[in-house]
Amino acid sequence: MERSYPAYYRDFHCLASACPDSCCKEWTVDIDPDAAQRYRALSGPLGDRLRQVLEDTDSGTVMAIENGRCPMWRRDGLCQIQAELGHDALCQVCREYPRLRHEYGSFEELGLELSCPEAARLILTSPVLPPVTETVPDENIPSNDPQALEILLQSRKVLLELLENEQYSLPQILAITLLYSYDVQLALNTKQLPPLDPAQALASCEKYAAKADIQALFDYFKTLEILTDEWSSILEAGPQPPRWTSAHRALARYFINRYWLQSVWDYEPAIRIKLTAAACLMVSAIKGDPIKTAQLFSKEIENDPDNVEAILDDAYASPALTDAFLLGLLLR
C-alpha cells in the first residue's frame, strides 16, 4: 500500500511547555477503551487521581476538564501521565495529535492538524513541495469506489495546480474552485471528468455572484458551538477589511488536501469547497496574524466534529453559504 505525506510532516515536534497554546486546555479529551482500562487499574496516587477525573458518557470515556484544563496538565505545561509513565502510556488521541491519517483503500495520506500552533506554522509557511511517498504493508483496508476516487485525485491535482497560478488571486481561485466542484460532483456519477477552463469559469462566477456582506458569515459562525472566549470576542467584534497573503493560499491548500478526497463517501465535493471558502474568508477578515487566526479557527471548527458536520449540512440551506453569497464575498 502507498502512503504519502507533506514534505514538512516529519519536521513536526511538539513544543511542550514552550507552546503558545495547549491541546491540554479547553478540550474534553476522549479516552480510548484500552487506555481507560489501564488508567483505572493503576495503583498509587496517579491511579487514584485518574479514577477521580475519568467520566463515562454516552459516546465513551472522557477526561473531563477542570478549571479550563486537563487535570493531568502540570504547572510546567507537561502531562503528568507522560512524565510518570512515558509517551506510550498516553491515550490514543494525546499520543497521535496533531497527526492525521486518512485511509482510501489502496493508499493512505498522513498530515498535521492546523489547530496545533507548531503544525499551523509548518502548514502555512512551508514551501510547496511534492508529497513524500513510501510503500508500507497492506492493511487490507476496504476499497472505495475506485473510479470515483480516481476522479477526485485527478480533480484535486487540477485544484492544487490552480492554487499555484499567480495569474489569479486567491478569491478568484476559490470562486473558480466552487464552480468546478459541481462539475466534479456530476463527474462522480457520469465517471467523465471535464477539463477546467479557469477564465471561462471565472466569467461564469462573476455572473452568479450576488451582493453580500461578510458580517452575515460572522453571524452564521456565532450559531455554531464556541469553545473559547477569544473566538467569541472575535465574532462579536465583527469583520475587518479582508486581506490575502501567501498564508491564505496555504490555508486553502490545507483544506483541499484534507477534505476533497473525503467526497468519495458522499459524492459531494461542493460542500467541502464551501467549508474551504468560508474558512479562508473568515481568516482573511480577522485582524491579526493569519497563522494564529487560522490555528484558532481550526481549534474552534475542525476539532469540533459537530461544527464541521453543521457547516457541511448547512452548505445548501444557510443563506451565508449559498453559491451566490460566497461568490459575492469572493468577487465583489
Short mmCIF file of C-alpha atoms in Angstrom, two decimals:
data_model
loop_
_atom_site.label_atom_id
_atom_site.label_comp_id
_atom_site.label_asym_id
_atom_site.label_seq_id
_atom_site.Cartn_x
_atom_site.Cartn_y
_atom_site.Cartn_z
CA MET A 1 0.00 0.00 0.00
CA GLU A 2 1.21 3.51 -0.79
CA ARG A 3 1.46 6.14 1.93
CA SER A 4 2.02 9.83 1.26
CA TYR A 5 2.53 12.86 3.48
CA PRO A 6 3.60 16.51 3.16
CA ALA A 7 7.33 17.20 2.95
CA TYR A 8 7.15 19.05 6.28
CA TYR A 9 5.34 16.21 8.10
CA ARG A 10 8.45 14.69 9.70
CA ASP A 11 9.66 18.13 10.79
CA PHE A 12 6.92 18.40 13.41
CA HIS A 13 7.97 18.28 17.05
CA CYS A 14 5.74 19.16 19.99
CA LEU A 15 6.76 22.43 21.65
CA ALA A 16 5.57 21.07 25.03
CA SER A 17 5.87 23.76 27.71
CA ALA A 18 7.01 26.32 25.11
CA CYS A 19 3.74 26.06 23.15
CA PRO A 20 1.82 29.37 22.99
CA ASP A 21 -1.42 27.39 23.27
CA SER A 22 -2.06 23.88 24.57
CA CYS A 23 -4.01 20.84 23.45
CA CYS A 24 -4.45 20.18 27.18
CA LYS A 25 -6.80 23.07 27.85
CA GLU A 26 -10.40 23.81 26.90
CA TRP A 27 -10.91 20.46 25.12
CA THR A 28 -12.55 17.45 26.74
CA VAL A 29 -10.20 14.58 25.84
CA ASP A 30 -11.69 11.33 24.51
CA ILE A 31 -10.06 8.32 26.16
CA ASP A 32 -9.94 5.12 24.10
CA PRO A 33 -11.23 1.94 25.85
CA ASP A 34 -7.79 0.35 26.24
CA ALA A 35 -6.32 3.46 27.87
CA ALA A 36 -9.36 3.89 30.13
CA GLN A 37 -8.98 0.32 31.35
CA ARG A 38 -5.25 0.81 32.01
CA TYR A 39 -5.77 4.10 33.82
CA ARG A 40 -8.45 2.71 36.11
CA ALA A 41 -6.22 -0.24 37.01
CA LEU A 42 -3.24 1.91 38.00
CA SER A 43 -2.12 1.87 41.61
CA GLY A 44 -0.78 4.76 43.64
CA PRO A 45 -1.63 8.47 43.65
CA LEU A 46 -1.74 8.75 39.85
CA GLY A 47 -4.24 5.89 39.58
CA ASP A 48 -6.37 7.40 42.36
CA ARG A 49 -6.40 10.76 40.58
CA LEU A 50 -7.28 9.24 37.20
CA ARG A 51 -10.20 7.33 38.67
CA GLN A 52 -11.50 10.64 40.02
CA VAL A 53 -11.41 12.51 36.70
CA LEU A 54 -12.41 9.86 34.16
CA GLU A 55 -16.07 10.11 33.17
CA ASP A 56 -18.22 7.70 31.18
CA THR A 57 -20.58 9.34 28.68
CA ASP A 58 -22.96 8.03 26.04
CA SER A 59 -20.18 8.34 23.45
CA GLY A 60 -17.38 6.85 25.57
CA THR A 61 -14.93 7.75 28.32
CA VAL A 62 -13.57 11.28 28.61
CA MET A 63 -11.05 13.14 30.73
CA ALA A 64 -13.20 16.00 31.95
CA ILE A 65 -11.56 19.40 32.11
CA GLU A 66 -11.13 21.17 35.46
CA ASN A 67 -10.78 24.96 35.57
CA GLY A 68 -10.48 25.00 31.79
CA ARG A 69 -7.68 22.45 31.55
CA CYS A 70 -6.98 18.73 31.60
CA PRO A 71 -6.44 17.60 35.21
CA MET A 72 -3.26 15.81 34.08
CA TRP A 73 -1.70 19.06 32.81
CA ARG A 74 1.05 20.12 35.22
CA ARG A 75 2.03 23.69 36.00
CA ASP A 76 5.16 23.32 33.86
CA GLY A 77 2.98 22.58 30.83
CA LEU A 78 3.79 18.87 30.70
CA CYS A 79 1.48 15.87 31.10
CA GLN A 80 1.62 14.01 34.40
CA ILE A 81 0.83 10.69 32.69
CA GLN A 82 3.67 11.11 30.21
CA ALA A 83 6.06 12.33 32.90
CA GLU A 84 5.45 9.32 35.16
CA LEU A 85 4.70 6.53 32.68
CA GLY A 86 6.21 7.66 29.38
CA HIS A 87 4.83 8.66 25.98
CA ASP A 88 3.43 5.22 25.16
CA ALA A 89 1.12 5.43 28.18
CA LEU A 90 -0.83 8.33 26.70
CA CYS A 91 -4.32 7.69 25.32
CA GLN A 92 -4.60 7.40 21.55
CA VAL A 93 -5.78 10.98 20.99
CA CYS A 94 -2.95 12.52 23.02
CA ARG A 95 -0.37 10.14 21.58
CA GLU A 96 -1.25 10.92 17.96
CA TYR A 97 -2.37 14.58 17.97
CA PRO A 98 -1.83 16.61 15.81
CA ARG A 99 -1.10 13.85 13.30
CA LEU A 100 -3.84 12.90 10.84
CA ARG A 101 -4.37 9.69 8.93
CA HIS A 102 -6.89 9.21 6.11
CA GLU A 103 -7.31 5.77 4.54
CA TYR A 104 -8.61 5.34 0.99
CA GLY A 105 -8.39 1.64 0.31
CA SER A 106 -5.26 1.19 -1.79
CA PHE A 107 -3.43 4.15 -0.23
CA GLU A 108 -3.39 6.39 2.82
CA GLU A 109 -2.48 10.02 3.45
CA LEU A 110 -0.90 11.49 6.56
CA GLY A 111 -0.98 15.11 7.64
CA LEU A 112 -0.99 17.54 10.53
CA GLU A 113 -3.92 19.32 12.17
CA LEU A 114 -4.00 23.08 11.78
CA SER A 115 -5.31 23.51 15.34
CA CYS A 116 -1.81 22.91 16.77
CA PRO A 117 0.31 26.12 16.75
CA GLU A 118 3.51 24.42 15.61
CA ALA A 119 1.66 22.38 12.99
CA ALA A 120 -0.05 25.58 11.80
CA ARG A 121 3.34 27.25 11.36
CA LEU A 122 4.59 24.34 9.24
CA ILE A 123 1.38 24.08 7.20
CA LEU A 124 1.12 27.77 6.41
CA THR A 125 4.79 28.71 5.91
CA SER A 126 6.49 25.66 4.39
CA PRO A 127 7.45 25.79 0.70
CA VAL A 128 5.20 23.95 -1.72
CA LEU A 129 6.91 20.63 -2.43
CA PRO A 130 5.68 17.30 -3.81
CA PRO A 131 4.42 14.93 -1.11
CA VAL A 132 6.70 12.19 0.15
CA THR A 133 5.55 8.71 -0.84
CA GLU A 134 6.54 5.34 0.55
CA THR A 135 5.32 1.76 0.42
CA VAL A 136 4.01 0.19 3.61
CA PRO A 137 2.48 -3.23 4.36
CA ASP A 138 -1.08 -3.64 3.07
CA GLU A 139 -3.53 -3.48 5.98
CA ASN A 140 -6.44 -4.88 3.94
CA ILE A 141 -8.42 -1.66 4.23
CA PRO A 142 -11.78 -1.86 2.39
CA SER A 143 -11.59 -0.16 -1.01
CA ASN A 144 -13.69 2.83 -2.01
CA ASP A 145 -15.27 3.31 -5.42
CA PRO A 146 -12.03 3.22 -7.47
CA GLN A 147 -13.41 5.26 -10.38
CA ALA A 148 -14.77 7.97 -8.11
CA LEU A 149 -11.53 8.08 -6.17
CA GLU A 150 -9.52 8.44 -9.37
CA ILE A 151 -11.73 11.37 -10.45
CA LEU A 152 -11.22 13.03 -7.08
CA LEU A 153 -7.47 12.52 -7.28
CA GLN A 154 -7.31 13.98 -10.80
CA SER A 155 -9.53 16.94 -9.92
CA ARG A 156 -7.59 17.64 -6.70
CA LYS A 157 -4.42 17.82 -8.77
CA VAL A 158 -6.14 20.37 -11.01
CA LEU A 159 -7.13 22.46 -7.98
CA LEU A 160 -3.69 22.33 -6.37
CA GLU A 161 -2.08 23.43 -9.64
CA LEU A 162 -4.61 26.25 -9.90
CA LEU A 163 -3.62 27.42 -6.41
CA GLU A 164 -0.07 27.97 -7.67
CA ASN A 165 -1.26 30.04 -10.65
CA GLU A 166 -0.29 33.63 -9.85
CA GLN A 167 -2.47 34.87 -12.72
CA TYR A 168 -5.45 34.60 -10.38
CA SER A 169 -5.96 35.97 -6.89
CA LEU A 170 -6.92 33.55 -4.15
CA PRO A 171 -10.54 34.85 -4.01
CA GLN A 172 -10.78 34.23 -7.76
CA ILE A 173 -9.32 30.75 -7.37
CA LEU A 174 -11.79 29.91 -4.61
CA ALA A 175 -14.65 31.10 -6.80
CA ILE A 176 -13.43 29.02 -9.75
CA THR A 177 -12.97 26.05 -7.44
CA LEU A 178 -16.54 26.33 -6.16
CA LEU A 179 -17.93 26.26 -9.69
CA TYR A 180 -15.60 23.41 -10.69
CA SER A 181 -16.70 21.36 -7.68
CA TYR A 182 -20.14 20.98 -9.28
CA ASP A 183 -18.55 19.66 -12.48
CA VAL A 184 -16.68 17.13 -10.36
CA GLN A 185 -19.85 16.29 -8.47
CA LEU A 186 -21.52 15.43 -11.77
CA ALA A 187 -18.43 13.54 -12.95
CA LEU A 188 -18.59 11.28 -9.89
CA ASN A 189 -21.85 9.94 -11.30
CA THR A 190 -21.03 10.02 -15.02
CA LYS A 191 -17.39 8.91 -14.49
CA GLN A 192 -16.23 11.53 -17.02
CA LEU A 193 -14.23 14.50 -15.69
CA PRO A 194 -14.43 17.60 -17.92
CA PRO A 195 -11.40 19.91 -18.31
CA LEU A 196 -11.27 23.14 -16.34
CA ASP A 197 -11.07 26.46 -18.19
CA PRO A 198 -10.29 28.94 -15.36
CA ALA A 199 -11.01 32.05 -17.41
CA GLN A 200 -14.38 30.78 -18.58
CA ALA A 201 -15.25 29.55 -15.09
CA LEU A 202 -14.36 32.94 -13.59
CA ALA A 203 -16.58 34.72 -16.09
CA SER A 204 -19.48 32.48 -15.07
CA CYS A 205 -18.77 33.12 -11.39
CA GLU A 206 -18.98 36.86 -11.97
CA LYS A 207 -22.50 36.39 -13.34
CA TYR A 208 -23.65 34.28 -10.38
CA ALA A 209 -22.13 36.48 -7.67
CA ALA A 210 -24.64 38.41 -5.57
CA LYS A 211 -24.28 41.39 -3.30
CA ALA A 212 -23.00 40.08 0.03
CA ASP A 213 -21.92 41.36 3.44
CA ILE A 214 -19.34 39.28 5.27
CA GLN A 215 -20.97 40.18 8.59
CA ALA A 216 -23.60 37.57 7.72
CA LEU A 217 -20.87 34.93 7.64
CA PHE A 218 -19.67 36.03 11.08
CA ASP A 219 -23.26 35.84 12.31
CA TYR A 220 -23.54 32.31 10.95
CA PHE A 221 -20.44 31.21 12.86
CA LYS A 222 -22.00 32.61 16.04
CA THR A 223 -24.68 29.90 15.71
CA LEU A 224 -22.07 27.11 15.96
CA GLU A 225 -20.58 25.76 19.16
CA ILE A 226 -17.99 28.15 20.61
CA LEU A 227 -15.08 26.83 22.65
CA THR A 228 -13.07 29.87 23.77
CA ASP A 229 -13.82 33.38 24.95
CA GLU A 230 -11.25 34.62 22.42
CA TRP A 231 -13.25 33.25 19.49
CA SER A 232 -16.47 34.65 20.92
CA SER A 233 -14.87 38.11 21.19
CA ILE A 234 -13.61 37.91 17.61
CA LEU A 235 -17.05 37.05 16.30
CA GLU A 236 -18.65 39.84 18.32
CA ALA A 237 -16.06 42.36 17.08
CA GLY A 238 -17.03 41.60 13.51
CA PRO A 239 -15.00 41.59 10.29
CA GLN A 240 -12.09 43.74 9.21
CA PRO A 241 -11.44 44.53 5.53
CA PRO A 242 -10.21 41.22 4.07
CA ARG A 243 -6.52 40.88 3.33
CA TRP A 244 -5.00 38.00 1.40
CA THR A 245 -1.47 36.66 1.90
CA SER A 246 0.53 33.58 0.99
CA ALA A 247 -0.64 32.04 4.26
CA HIS A 248 -4.21 32.13 2.98
CA ARG A 249 -3.22 30.23 -0.17
CA ALA A 250 -1.56 27.66 2.06
CA LEU A 251 -4.75 27.54 4.14
CA ALA A 252 -6.82 26.75 1.04
CA ARG A 253 -4.27 24.08 0.06
CA TYR A 254 -4.57 22.51 3.52
CA PHE A 255 -8.37 22.32 3.36
CA ILE A 256 -8.38 20.88 -0.16
CA ASN A 257 -5.76 18.29 0.75
CA ARG A 258 -7.59 17.32 3.92
CA TYR A 259 -11.22 17.24 2.79
CA TRP A 260 -11.53 16.89 -1.00
CA LEU A 261 -10.97 13.12 -1.18
CA GLN A 262 -13.49 12.55 1.60
CA SER A 263 -16.13 13.26 -1.05
CA VAL A 264 -15.67 9.63 -2.10
CA TRP A 265 -18.08 8.76 0.72
CA ASP A 266 -20.98 11.01 -0.35
CA TYR A 267 -20.10 12.39 -3.82
CA GLU A 268 -20.44 16.00 -2.59
CA PRO A 269 -17.19 17.91 -3.08
CA ALA A 270 -19.09 21.21 -3.35
CA ILE A 271 -19.94 21.27 0.36
CA ARG A 272 -16.26 20.83 1.20
CA ILE A 273 -15.26 23.70 -1.04
CA LYS A 274 -17.85 25.84 0.74
CA LEU A 275 -16.16 24.89 4.02
CA THR A 276 -12.81 25.84 2.46
CA ALA A 277 -14.10 29.17 1.14
CA ALA A 278 -15.77 30.04 4.44
CA ALA A 279 -12.58 29.26 6.35
CA CYS A 280 -10.43 31.41 4.08
CA LEU A 281 -12.93 34.28 4.13
CA MET A 282 -13.18 34.24 7.91
CA VAL A 283 -9.42 34.11 8.48
CA SER A 284 -8.85 36.88 5.92
CA ALA A 285 -11.35 39.17 7.68
CA ILE A 286 -10.00 38.79 11.23
CA LYS A 287 -7.41 41.28 12.41
CA GLY A 288 -4.03 39.90 13.42
CA ASP A 289 -1.54 37.23 12.45
CA PRO A 290 -3.21 34.94 9.87
CA ILE A 291 -1.31 31.90 11.18
CA LYS A 292 -2.56 32.39 14.73
CA THR A 293 -6.04 33.18 13.43
CA ALA A 294 -6.12 30.06 11.24
CA GLN A 295 -4.98 27.93 14.17
CA LEU A 296 -7.75 29.32 16.37
CA PHE A 297 -10.33 28.83 13.60
CA SER A 298 -9.26 25.20 13.26
CA LYS A 299 -9.37 24.68 17.02
CA GLU A 300 -12.92 26.05 17.15
CA ILE A 301 -14.27 24.45 13.99
CA GLU A 302 -12.22 21.47 12.82
CA ASN A 303 -11.67 19.99 16.26
CA ASP A 304 -15.37 20.07 16.97
CA PRO A 305 -16.93 17.39 14.72
CA ASP A 306 -20.37 18.86 15.38
CA ASN A 307 -19.27 22.19 13.90
CA VAL A 308 -17.80 20.62 10.76
CA GLU A 309 -20.90 18.49 10.32
CA ALA A 310 -23.14 21.54 10.81
CA ILE A 311 -21.32 23.51 8.09
CA LEU A 312 -21.50 20.60 5.65
CA ASP A 313 -25.18 20.08 6.45
CA ASP A 314 -25.93 23.80 6.07
CA ALA A 315 -23.94 24.19 2.84
CA TYR A 316 -27.05 24.34 0.66
CA ALA A 317 -29.56 25.69 3.17
CA SER A 318 -27.89 28.55 5.06
CA PRO A 319 -28.13 31.97 3.36
CA ALA A 320 -24.50 32.61 4.37
CA LEU A 321 -23.29 29.53 2.47
CA THR A 322 -25.19 29.79 -0.80
CA ASP A 323 -23.19 29.84 -4.01
CA ALA A 324 -24.28 33.36 -4.92
CA PHE A 325 -23.45 34.72 -1.46
CA LEU A 326 -19.99 33.14 -1.24
CA LEU A 327 -19.18 34.20 -4.80
CA GLY A 328 -20.30 37.70 -3.90
CA LEU A 329 -17.92 37.82 -0.94
CA LEU A 330 -15.07 36.49 -3.07
CA LEU A 331 -15.55 38.64 -6.17
CA ARG A 332 -17.40 41.84 -5.26
#
